[in-house]
mmCIF file of C-alpha atoms (C1' of nucleotides) in Angstrom:
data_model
loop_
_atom_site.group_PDB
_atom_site.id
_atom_site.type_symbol
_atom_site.label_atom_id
_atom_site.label_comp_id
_atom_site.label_asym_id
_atom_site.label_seq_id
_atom_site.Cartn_x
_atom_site.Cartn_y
_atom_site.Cartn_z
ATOM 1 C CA UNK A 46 -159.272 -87.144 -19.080
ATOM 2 C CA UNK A 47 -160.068 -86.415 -15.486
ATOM 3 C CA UNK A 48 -160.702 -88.224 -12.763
ATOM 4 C CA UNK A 49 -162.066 -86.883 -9.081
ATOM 5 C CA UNK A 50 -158.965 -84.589 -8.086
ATOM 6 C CA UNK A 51 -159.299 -82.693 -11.264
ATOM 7 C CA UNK A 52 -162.995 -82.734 -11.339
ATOM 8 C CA UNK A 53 -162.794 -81.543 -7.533
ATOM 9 C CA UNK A 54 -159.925 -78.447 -8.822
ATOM 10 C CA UNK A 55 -162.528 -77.410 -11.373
ATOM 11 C CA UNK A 56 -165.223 -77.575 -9.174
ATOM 12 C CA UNK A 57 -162.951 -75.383 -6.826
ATOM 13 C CA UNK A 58 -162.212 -72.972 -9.514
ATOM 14 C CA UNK A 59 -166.124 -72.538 -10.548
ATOM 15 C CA UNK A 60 -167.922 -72.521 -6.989
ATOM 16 C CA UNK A 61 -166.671 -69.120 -6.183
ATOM 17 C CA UNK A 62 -167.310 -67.268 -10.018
ATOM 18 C CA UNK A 63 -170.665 -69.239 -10.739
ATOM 19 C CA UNK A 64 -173.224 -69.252 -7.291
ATOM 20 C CA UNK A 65 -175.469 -65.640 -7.054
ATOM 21 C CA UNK A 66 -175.051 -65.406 -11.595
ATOM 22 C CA UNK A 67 -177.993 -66.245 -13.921
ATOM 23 C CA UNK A 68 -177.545 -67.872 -17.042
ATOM 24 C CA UNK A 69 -179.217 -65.613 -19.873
ATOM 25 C CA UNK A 70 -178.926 -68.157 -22.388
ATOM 26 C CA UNK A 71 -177.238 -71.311 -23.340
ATOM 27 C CA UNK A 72 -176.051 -71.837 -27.290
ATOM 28 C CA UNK A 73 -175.453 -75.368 -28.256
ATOM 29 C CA UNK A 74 -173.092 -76.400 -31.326
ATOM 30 C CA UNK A 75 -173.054 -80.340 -30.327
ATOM 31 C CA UNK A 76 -176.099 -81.111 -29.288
ATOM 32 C CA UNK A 77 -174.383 -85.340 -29.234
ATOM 33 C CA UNK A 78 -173.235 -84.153 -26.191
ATOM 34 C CA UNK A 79 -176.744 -83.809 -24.380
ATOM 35 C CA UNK A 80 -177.407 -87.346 -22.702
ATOM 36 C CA UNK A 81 -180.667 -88.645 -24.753
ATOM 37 C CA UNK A 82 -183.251 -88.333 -24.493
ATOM 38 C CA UNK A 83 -181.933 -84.515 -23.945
ATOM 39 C CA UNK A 84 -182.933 -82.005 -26.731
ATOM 40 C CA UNK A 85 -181.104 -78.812 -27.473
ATOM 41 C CA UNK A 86 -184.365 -76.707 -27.147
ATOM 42 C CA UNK A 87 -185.071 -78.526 -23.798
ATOM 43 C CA UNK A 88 -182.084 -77.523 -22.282
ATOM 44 C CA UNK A 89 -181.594 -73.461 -23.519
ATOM 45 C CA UNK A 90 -185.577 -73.266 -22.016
ATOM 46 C CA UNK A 91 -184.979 -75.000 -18.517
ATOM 47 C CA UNK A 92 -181.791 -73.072 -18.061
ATOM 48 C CA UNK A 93 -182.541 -69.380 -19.275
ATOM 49 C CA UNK A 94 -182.763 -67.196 -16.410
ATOM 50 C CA UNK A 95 -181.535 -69.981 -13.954
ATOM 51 C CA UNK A 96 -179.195 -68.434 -11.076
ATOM 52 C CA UNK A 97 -176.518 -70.937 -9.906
ATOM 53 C CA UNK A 98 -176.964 -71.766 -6.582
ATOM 54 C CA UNK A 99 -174.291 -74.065 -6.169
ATOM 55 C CA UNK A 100 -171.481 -75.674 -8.071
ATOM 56 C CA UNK A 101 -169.783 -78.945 -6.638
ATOM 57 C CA UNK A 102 -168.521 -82.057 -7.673
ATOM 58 C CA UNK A 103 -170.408 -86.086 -7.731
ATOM 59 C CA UNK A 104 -167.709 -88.802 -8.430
ATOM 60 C CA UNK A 105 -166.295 -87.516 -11.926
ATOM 61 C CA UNK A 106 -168.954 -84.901 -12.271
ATOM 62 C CA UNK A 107 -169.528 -81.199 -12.300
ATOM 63 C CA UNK A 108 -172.577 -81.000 -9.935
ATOM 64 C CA UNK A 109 -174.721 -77.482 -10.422
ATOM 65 C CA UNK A 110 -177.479 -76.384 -8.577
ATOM 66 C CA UNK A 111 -180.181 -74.140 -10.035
ATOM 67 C CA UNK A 112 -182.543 -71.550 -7.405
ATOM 68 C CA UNK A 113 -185.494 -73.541 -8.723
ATOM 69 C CA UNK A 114 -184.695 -76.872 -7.857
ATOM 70 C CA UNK A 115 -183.453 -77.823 -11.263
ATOM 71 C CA UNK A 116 -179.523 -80.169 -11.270
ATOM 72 C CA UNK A 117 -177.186 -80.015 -14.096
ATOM 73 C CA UNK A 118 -174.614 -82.990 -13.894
ATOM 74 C CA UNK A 119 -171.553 -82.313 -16.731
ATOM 75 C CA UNK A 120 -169.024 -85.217 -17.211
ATOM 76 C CA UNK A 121 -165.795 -84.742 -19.054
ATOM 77 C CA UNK A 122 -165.421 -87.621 -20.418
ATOM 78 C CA UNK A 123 -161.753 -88.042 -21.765
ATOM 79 C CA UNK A 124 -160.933 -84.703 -23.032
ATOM 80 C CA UNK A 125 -163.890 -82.747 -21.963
ATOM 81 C CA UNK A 126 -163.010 -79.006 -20.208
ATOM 82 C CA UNK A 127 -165.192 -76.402 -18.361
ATOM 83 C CA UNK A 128 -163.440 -72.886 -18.243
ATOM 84 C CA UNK A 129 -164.826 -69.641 -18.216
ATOM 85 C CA UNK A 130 -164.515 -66.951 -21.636
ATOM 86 C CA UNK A 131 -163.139 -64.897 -19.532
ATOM 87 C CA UNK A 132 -159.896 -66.983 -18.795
ATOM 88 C CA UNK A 133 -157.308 -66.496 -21.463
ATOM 89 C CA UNK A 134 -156.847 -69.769 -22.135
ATOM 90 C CA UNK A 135 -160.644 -69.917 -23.517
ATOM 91 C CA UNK A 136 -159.135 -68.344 -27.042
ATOM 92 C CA UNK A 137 -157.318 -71.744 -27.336
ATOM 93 C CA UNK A 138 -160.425 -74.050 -27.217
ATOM 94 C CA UNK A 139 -161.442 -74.793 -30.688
ATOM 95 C CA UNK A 140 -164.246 -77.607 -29.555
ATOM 96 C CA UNK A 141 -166.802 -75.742 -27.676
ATOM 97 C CA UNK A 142 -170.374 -77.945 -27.825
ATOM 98 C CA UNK A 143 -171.958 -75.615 -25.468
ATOM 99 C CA UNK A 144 -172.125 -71.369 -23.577
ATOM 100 C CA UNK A 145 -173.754 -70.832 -20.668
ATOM 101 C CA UNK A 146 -173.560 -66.675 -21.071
ATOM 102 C CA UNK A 147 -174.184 -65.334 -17.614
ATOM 103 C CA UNK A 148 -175.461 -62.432 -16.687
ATOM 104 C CA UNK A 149 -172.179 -60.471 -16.418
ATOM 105 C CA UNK A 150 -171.268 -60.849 -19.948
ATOM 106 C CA UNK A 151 -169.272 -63.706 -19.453
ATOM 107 C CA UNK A 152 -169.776 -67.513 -20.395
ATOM 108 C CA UNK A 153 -169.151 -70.568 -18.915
ATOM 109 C CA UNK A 154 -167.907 -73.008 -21.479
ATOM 110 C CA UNK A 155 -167.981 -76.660 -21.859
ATOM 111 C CA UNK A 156 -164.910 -78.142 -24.702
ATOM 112 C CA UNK A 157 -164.502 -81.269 -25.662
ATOM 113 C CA UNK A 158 -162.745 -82.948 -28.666
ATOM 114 C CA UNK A 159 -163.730 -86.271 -28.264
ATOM 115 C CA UNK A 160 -167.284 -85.279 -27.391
ATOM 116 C CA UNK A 161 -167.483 -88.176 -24.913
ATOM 117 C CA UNK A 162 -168.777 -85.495 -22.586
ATOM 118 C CA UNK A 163 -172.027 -85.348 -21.255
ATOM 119 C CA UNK A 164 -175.006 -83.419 -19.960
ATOM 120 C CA UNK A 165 -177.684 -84.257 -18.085
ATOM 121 C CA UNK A 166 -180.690 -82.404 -16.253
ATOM 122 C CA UNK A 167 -182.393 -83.661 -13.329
ATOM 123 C CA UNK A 168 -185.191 -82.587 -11.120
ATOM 124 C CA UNK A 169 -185.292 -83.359 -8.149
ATOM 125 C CA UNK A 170 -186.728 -87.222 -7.949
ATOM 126 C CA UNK A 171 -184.725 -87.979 -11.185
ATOM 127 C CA UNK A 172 -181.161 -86.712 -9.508
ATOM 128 C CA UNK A 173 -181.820 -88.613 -6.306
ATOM 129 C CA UNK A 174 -182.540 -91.927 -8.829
ATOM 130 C CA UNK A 175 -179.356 -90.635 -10.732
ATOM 131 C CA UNK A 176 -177.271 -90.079 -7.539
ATOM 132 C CA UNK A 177 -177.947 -93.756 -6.172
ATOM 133 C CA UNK A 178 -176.171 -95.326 -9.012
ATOM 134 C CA UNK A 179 -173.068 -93.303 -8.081
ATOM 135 C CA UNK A 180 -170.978 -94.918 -5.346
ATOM 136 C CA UNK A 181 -169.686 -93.730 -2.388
ATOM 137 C CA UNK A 182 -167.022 -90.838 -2.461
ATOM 138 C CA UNK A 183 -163.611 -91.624 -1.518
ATOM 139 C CA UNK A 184 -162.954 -88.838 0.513
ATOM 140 C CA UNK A 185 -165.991 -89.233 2.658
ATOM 141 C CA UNK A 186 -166.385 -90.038 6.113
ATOM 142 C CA UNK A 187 -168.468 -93.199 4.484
ATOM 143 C CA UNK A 188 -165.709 -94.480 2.836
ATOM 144 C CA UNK A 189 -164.498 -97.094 5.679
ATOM 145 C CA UNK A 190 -161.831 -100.113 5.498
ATOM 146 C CA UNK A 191 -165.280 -102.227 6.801
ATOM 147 C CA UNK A 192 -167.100 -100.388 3.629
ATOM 148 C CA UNK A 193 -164.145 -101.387 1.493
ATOM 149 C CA UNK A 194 -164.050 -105.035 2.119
ATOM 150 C CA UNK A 195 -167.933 -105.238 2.085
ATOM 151 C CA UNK A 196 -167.655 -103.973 -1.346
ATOM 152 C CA UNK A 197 -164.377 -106.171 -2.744
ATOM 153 C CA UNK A 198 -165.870 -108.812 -1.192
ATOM 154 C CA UNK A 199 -168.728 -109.156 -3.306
ATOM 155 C CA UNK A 200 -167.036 -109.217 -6.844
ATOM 156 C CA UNK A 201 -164.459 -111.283 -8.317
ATOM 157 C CA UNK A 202 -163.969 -109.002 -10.851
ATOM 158 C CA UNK A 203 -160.249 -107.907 -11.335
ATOM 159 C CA UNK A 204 -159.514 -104.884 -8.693
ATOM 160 C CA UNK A 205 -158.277 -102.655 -11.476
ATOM 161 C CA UNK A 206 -161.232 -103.274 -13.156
ATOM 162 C CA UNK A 207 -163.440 -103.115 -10.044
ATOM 163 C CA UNK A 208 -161.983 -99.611 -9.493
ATOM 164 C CA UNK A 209 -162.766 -98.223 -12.449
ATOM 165 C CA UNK A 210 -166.588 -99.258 -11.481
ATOM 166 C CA UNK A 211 -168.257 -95.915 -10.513
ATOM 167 C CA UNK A 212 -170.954 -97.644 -8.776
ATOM 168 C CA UNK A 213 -168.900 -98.706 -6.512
ATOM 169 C CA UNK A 214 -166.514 -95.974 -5.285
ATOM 170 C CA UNK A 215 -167.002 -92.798 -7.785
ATOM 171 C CA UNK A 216 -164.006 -90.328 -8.833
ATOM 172 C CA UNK A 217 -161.457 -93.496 -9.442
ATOM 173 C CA UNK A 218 -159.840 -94.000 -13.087
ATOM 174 C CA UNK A 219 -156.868 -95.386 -14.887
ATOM 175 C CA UNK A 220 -154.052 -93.185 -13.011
ATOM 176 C CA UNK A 221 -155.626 -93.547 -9.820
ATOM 177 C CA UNK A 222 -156.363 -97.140 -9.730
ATOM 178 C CA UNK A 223 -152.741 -97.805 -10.498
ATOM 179 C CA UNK A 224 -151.204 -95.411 -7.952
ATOM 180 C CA UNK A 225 -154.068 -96.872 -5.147
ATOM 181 C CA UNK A 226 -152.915 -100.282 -6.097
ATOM 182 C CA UNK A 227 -149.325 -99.480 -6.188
ATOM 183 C CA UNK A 228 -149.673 -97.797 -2.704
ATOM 184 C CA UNK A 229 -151.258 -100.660 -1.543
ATOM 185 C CA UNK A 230 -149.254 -103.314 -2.986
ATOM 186 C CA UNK A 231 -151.840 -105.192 -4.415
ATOM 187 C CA UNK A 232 -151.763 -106.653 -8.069
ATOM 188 C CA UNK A 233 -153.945 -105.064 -10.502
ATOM 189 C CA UNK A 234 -155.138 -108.574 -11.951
ATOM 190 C CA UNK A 235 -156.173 -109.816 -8.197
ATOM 191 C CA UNK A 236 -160.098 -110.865 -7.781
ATOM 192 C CA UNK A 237 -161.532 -108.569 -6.051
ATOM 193 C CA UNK A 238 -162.613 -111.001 -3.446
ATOM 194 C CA UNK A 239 -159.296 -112.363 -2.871
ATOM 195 C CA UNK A 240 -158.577 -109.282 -0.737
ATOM 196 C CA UNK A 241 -157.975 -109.950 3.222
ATOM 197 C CA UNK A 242 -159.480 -106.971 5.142
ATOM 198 C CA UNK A 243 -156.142 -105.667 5.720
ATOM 199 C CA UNK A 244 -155.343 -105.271 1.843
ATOM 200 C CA UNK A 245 -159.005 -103.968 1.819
ATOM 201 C CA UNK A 246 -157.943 -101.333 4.064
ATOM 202 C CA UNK A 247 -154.706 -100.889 2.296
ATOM 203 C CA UNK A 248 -156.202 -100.358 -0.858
ATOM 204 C CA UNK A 249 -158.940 -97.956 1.183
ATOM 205 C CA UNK A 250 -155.687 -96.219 2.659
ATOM 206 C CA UNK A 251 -154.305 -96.221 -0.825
ATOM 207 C CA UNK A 252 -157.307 -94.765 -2.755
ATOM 208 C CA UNK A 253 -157.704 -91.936 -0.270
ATOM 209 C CA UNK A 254 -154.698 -91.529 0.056
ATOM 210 C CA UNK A 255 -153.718 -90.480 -3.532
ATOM 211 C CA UNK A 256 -156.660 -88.654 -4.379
ATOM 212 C CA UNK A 257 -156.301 -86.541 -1.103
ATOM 213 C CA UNK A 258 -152.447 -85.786 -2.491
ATOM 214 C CA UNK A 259 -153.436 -84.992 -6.008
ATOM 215 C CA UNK A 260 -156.362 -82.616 -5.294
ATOM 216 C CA UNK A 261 -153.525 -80.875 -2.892
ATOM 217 C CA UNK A 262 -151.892 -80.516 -6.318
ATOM 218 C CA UNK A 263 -154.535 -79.881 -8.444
ATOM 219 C CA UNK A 264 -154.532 -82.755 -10.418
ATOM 220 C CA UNK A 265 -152.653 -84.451 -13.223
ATOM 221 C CA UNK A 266 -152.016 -83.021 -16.247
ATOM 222 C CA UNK A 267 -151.301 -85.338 -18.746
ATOM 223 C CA UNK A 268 -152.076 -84.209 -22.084
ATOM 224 C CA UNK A 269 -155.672 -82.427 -22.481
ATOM 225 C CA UNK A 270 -156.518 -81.785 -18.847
ATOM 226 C CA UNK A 271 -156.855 -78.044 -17.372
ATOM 227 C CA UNK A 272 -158.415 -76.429 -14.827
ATOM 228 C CA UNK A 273 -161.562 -73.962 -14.854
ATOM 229 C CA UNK A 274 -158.881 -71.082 -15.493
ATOM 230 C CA UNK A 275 -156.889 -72.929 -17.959
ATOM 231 C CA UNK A 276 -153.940 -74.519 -16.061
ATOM 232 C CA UNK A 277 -152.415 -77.257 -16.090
ATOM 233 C CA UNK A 278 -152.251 -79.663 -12.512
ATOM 234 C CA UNK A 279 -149.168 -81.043 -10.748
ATOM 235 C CA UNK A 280 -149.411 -84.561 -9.733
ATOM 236 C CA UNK A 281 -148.330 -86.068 -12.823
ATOM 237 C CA UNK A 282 -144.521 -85.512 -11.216
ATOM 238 C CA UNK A 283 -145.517 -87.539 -8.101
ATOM 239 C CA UNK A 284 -147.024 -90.545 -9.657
ATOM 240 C CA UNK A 285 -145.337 -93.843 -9.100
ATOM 241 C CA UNK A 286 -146.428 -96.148 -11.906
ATOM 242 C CA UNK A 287 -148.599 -94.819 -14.312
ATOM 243 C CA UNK A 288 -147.183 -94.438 -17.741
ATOM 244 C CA UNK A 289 -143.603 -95.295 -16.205
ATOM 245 C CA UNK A 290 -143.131 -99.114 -17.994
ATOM 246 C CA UNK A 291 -139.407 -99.930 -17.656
ATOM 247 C CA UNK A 292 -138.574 -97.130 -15.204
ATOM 248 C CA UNK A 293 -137.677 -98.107 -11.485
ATOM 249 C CA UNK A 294 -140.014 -98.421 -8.951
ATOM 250 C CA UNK A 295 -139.537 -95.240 -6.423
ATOM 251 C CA UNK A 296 -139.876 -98.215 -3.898
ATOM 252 C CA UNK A 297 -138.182 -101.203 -4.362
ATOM 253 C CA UNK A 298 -136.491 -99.947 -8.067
ATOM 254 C CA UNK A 299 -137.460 -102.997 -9.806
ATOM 255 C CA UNK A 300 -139.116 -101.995 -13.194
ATOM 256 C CA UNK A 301 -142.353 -101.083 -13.729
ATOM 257 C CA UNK A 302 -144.415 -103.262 -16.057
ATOM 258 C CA UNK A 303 -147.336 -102.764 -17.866
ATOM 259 C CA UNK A 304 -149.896 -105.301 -19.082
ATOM 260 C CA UNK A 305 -153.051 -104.806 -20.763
ATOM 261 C CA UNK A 306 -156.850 -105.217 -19.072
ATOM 262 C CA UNK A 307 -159.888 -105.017 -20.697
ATOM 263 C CA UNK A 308 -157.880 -102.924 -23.591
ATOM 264 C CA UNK A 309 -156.690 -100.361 -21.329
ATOM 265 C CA UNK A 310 -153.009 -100.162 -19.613
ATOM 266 C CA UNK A 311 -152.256 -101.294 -16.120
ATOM 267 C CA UNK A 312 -149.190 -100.286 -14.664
ATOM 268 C CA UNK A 313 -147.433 -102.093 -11.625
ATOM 269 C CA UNK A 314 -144.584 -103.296 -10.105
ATOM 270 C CA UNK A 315 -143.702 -107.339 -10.306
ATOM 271 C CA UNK A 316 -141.585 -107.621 -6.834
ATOM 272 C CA UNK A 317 -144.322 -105.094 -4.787
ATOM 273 C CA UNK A 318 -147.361 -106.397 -6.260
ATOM 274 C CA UNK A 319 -146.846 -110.078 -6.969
ATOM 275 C CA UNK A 320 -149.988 -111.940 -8.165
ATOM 276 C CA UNK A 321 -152.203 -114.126 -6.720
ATOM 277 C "C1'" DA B 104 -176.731 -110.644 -12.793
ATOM 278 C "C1'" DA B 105 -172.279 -109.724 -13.297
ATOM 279 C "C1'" DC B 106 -168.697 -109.184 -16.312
ATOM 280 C "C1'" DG B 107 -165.830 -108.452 -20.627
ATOM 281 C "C1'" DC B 108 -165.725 -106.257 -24.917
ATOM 282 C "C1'" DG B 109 -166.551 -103.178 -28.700
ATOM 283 C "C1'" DC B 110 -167.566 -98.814 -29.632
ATOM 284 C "C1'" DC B 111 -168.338 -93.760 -29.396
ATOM 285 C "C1'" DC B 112 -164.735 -89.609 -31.441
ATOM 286 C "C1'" DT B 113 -160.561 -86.794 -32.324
ATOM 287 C "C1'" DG B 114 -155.791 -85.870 -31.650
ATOM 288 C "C1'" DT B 115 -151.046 -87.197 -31.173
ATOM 289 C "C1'" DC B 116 -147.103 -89.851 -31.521
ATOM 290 C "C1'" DC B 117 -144.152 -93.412 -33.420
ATOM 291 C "C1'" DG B 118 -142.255 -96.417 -36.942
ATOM 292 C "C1'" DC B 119 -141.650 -97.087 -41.709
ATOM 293 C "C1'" DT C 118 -143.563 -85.403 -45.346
ATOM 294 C "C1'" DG C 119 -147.005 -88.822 -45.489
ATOM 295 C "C1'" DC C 120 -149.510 -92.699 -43.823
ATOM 296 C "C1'" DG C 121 -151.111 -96.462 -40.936
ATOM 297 C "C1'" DG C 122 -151.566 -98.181 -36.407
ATOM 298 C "C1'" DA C 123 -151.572 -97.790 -31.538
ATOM 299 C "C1'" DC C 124 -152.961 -95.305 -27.871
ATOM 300 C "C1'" DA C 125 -155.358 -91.797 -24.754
ATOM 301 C "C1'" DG C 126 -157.557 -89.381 -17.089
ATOM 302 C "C1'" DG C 127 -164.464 -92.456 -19.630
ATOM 303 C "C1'" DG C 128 -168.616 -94.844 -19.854
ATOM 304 C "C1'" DC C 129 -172.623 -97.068 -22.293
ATOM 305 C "C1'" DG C 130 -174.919 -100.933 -24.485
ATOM 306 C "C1'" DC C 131 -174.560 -105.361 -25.834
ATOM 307 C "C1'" DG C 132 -174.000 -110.395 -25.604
ATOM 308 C "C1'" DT C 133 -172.812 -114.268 -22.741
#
DNA sequence: AACGCGCCCTGTCCGC
DNA sequence: TGCGGACAGGGCGCGT
């Protein structure tokens, strides 16, 4: 499901309800959803009577912060959503795998259908081993045109493909990379290292660009994605390619294909991203 | 070592 | 209305 604007709106929604509240106790119903070798009873003892110091986002994660030191990284997966019992949308959820019940009688909850969600616990020399395999954030003052074609240049993978690489530059996914590459008018099936630095820096512009736009929006709503409150994002009436196959290009109006990479759709348009 | 692919799981939609 | 197949904002482990 969500990819880093709607991982940064959730994050935005939490940070000022979470920070200064304890967690009394955490109930687990999917205990699949705990990365292994994670057990259930691990996780309800390091967490009871953990205050929230700080809740943020890490590529397409829900960062927390715990007053002893303790990290709690939550990824969404496809479907996965983190809103709080007191929202009213919480009586719709019917896939809760885990409560965090706070100290002011309400719960933070974590839903997920699919249960391709995950959650992991770090200390603090395991989350900075963790955090090195996440690349650099695409809103950050580290995320150059020079970084950009350092990094494109040293794969040939396909750029979609590379995109979706969160060890390279974290928070991209399947709507993104198509906007970015749309924006950028670069095909989705070009080697990585076929870039010139300007198309690097296009495709830096590009990335930044429509992540910058969509968190302004609060993401994309799709089909399963919400916020920490329950609602829905904007951006999905603003996007340019993804999911519009045969409709006009806002640019040029040719139509938009899709093709198919690595099993997974890639939308673009044939007359302002030609190949090779 | 880098890359592509199958798979994890459930829900929804579309064609017959 | 029912059923099978395709597809879905992600990411890991495997084989090559």
């Amino acid at each position: 499901m969500p990819e880093l604007p709607e991982l940064e709106t959730i994050a935005r929604g939490l940070a000022p309800r979470l920070p200064g509240h304890t967690i009394e106790r955490v109930t687990i119903r999917r205990s699949d959803m705990l990365a292994p070798p994670l057990r259930a009873a691990e996780v309800r003892r390091r967490l009871a009577g953990r205050r929230f110091v700080s809740v943020g986002r890490r590529g397409k994660n829900i960062l927390s912060v715990f007053d002893d030191g303790l990290r709690m990284l939550i990824n969404l997966g496809m479907t996965g959503r983190l809103v709080m019992s007191d929202a009213a949308a919480a009586r719709d959820l019917r896939h809760v795998a885990l409560r965090f019940f706070l100290d002011d009688g309400a719960a933070l909850l974590f839903d997920d259908a699919r249960r391709f969600g995950r959650v992991e616990l770090h200390d603090a020399a395991s989350w900075a081993a963790r955090d090195a395999t996440i690349g650099v954030e695409p809103l950050s003052d580290a995320f150059t045109a020079e970084r950009m074609f350092e990094l494109t240049s040293a794969s040939a993978t396909p750029i979609r493909n590379w995109l979706l690489d969160q060890r390279r530059v974290a928070g991209v996914g399947n709507i993104y990379a198509a906007e970015a590459l749309w924006r950028a008018r670069v095909h989705p099936a070009r080697p990585a290292n076929s870039l010139t630095r300007e198309e690097a820096g296009a495709l830096r512009d590009g990335v930044a660009g429509v992540l910058r736009e969509a968190v302004d929006h609060r993401g994309t709503t799709f089909r399963d994605y919400r916020d920490a409150s329950g609602d829905a994002g904007g951006f999905q009436f603003r996007l340019a390619v993804y999911d519009r196959a045969g409709q006009p290009c806002p640019r040029c109006g040719t139509p938009i294909e899709r093709m198919v990479m690595s099993n997974r759709s890639a939308f673009f348009c044939p007359e302002c991203q030609p190949p090779g």
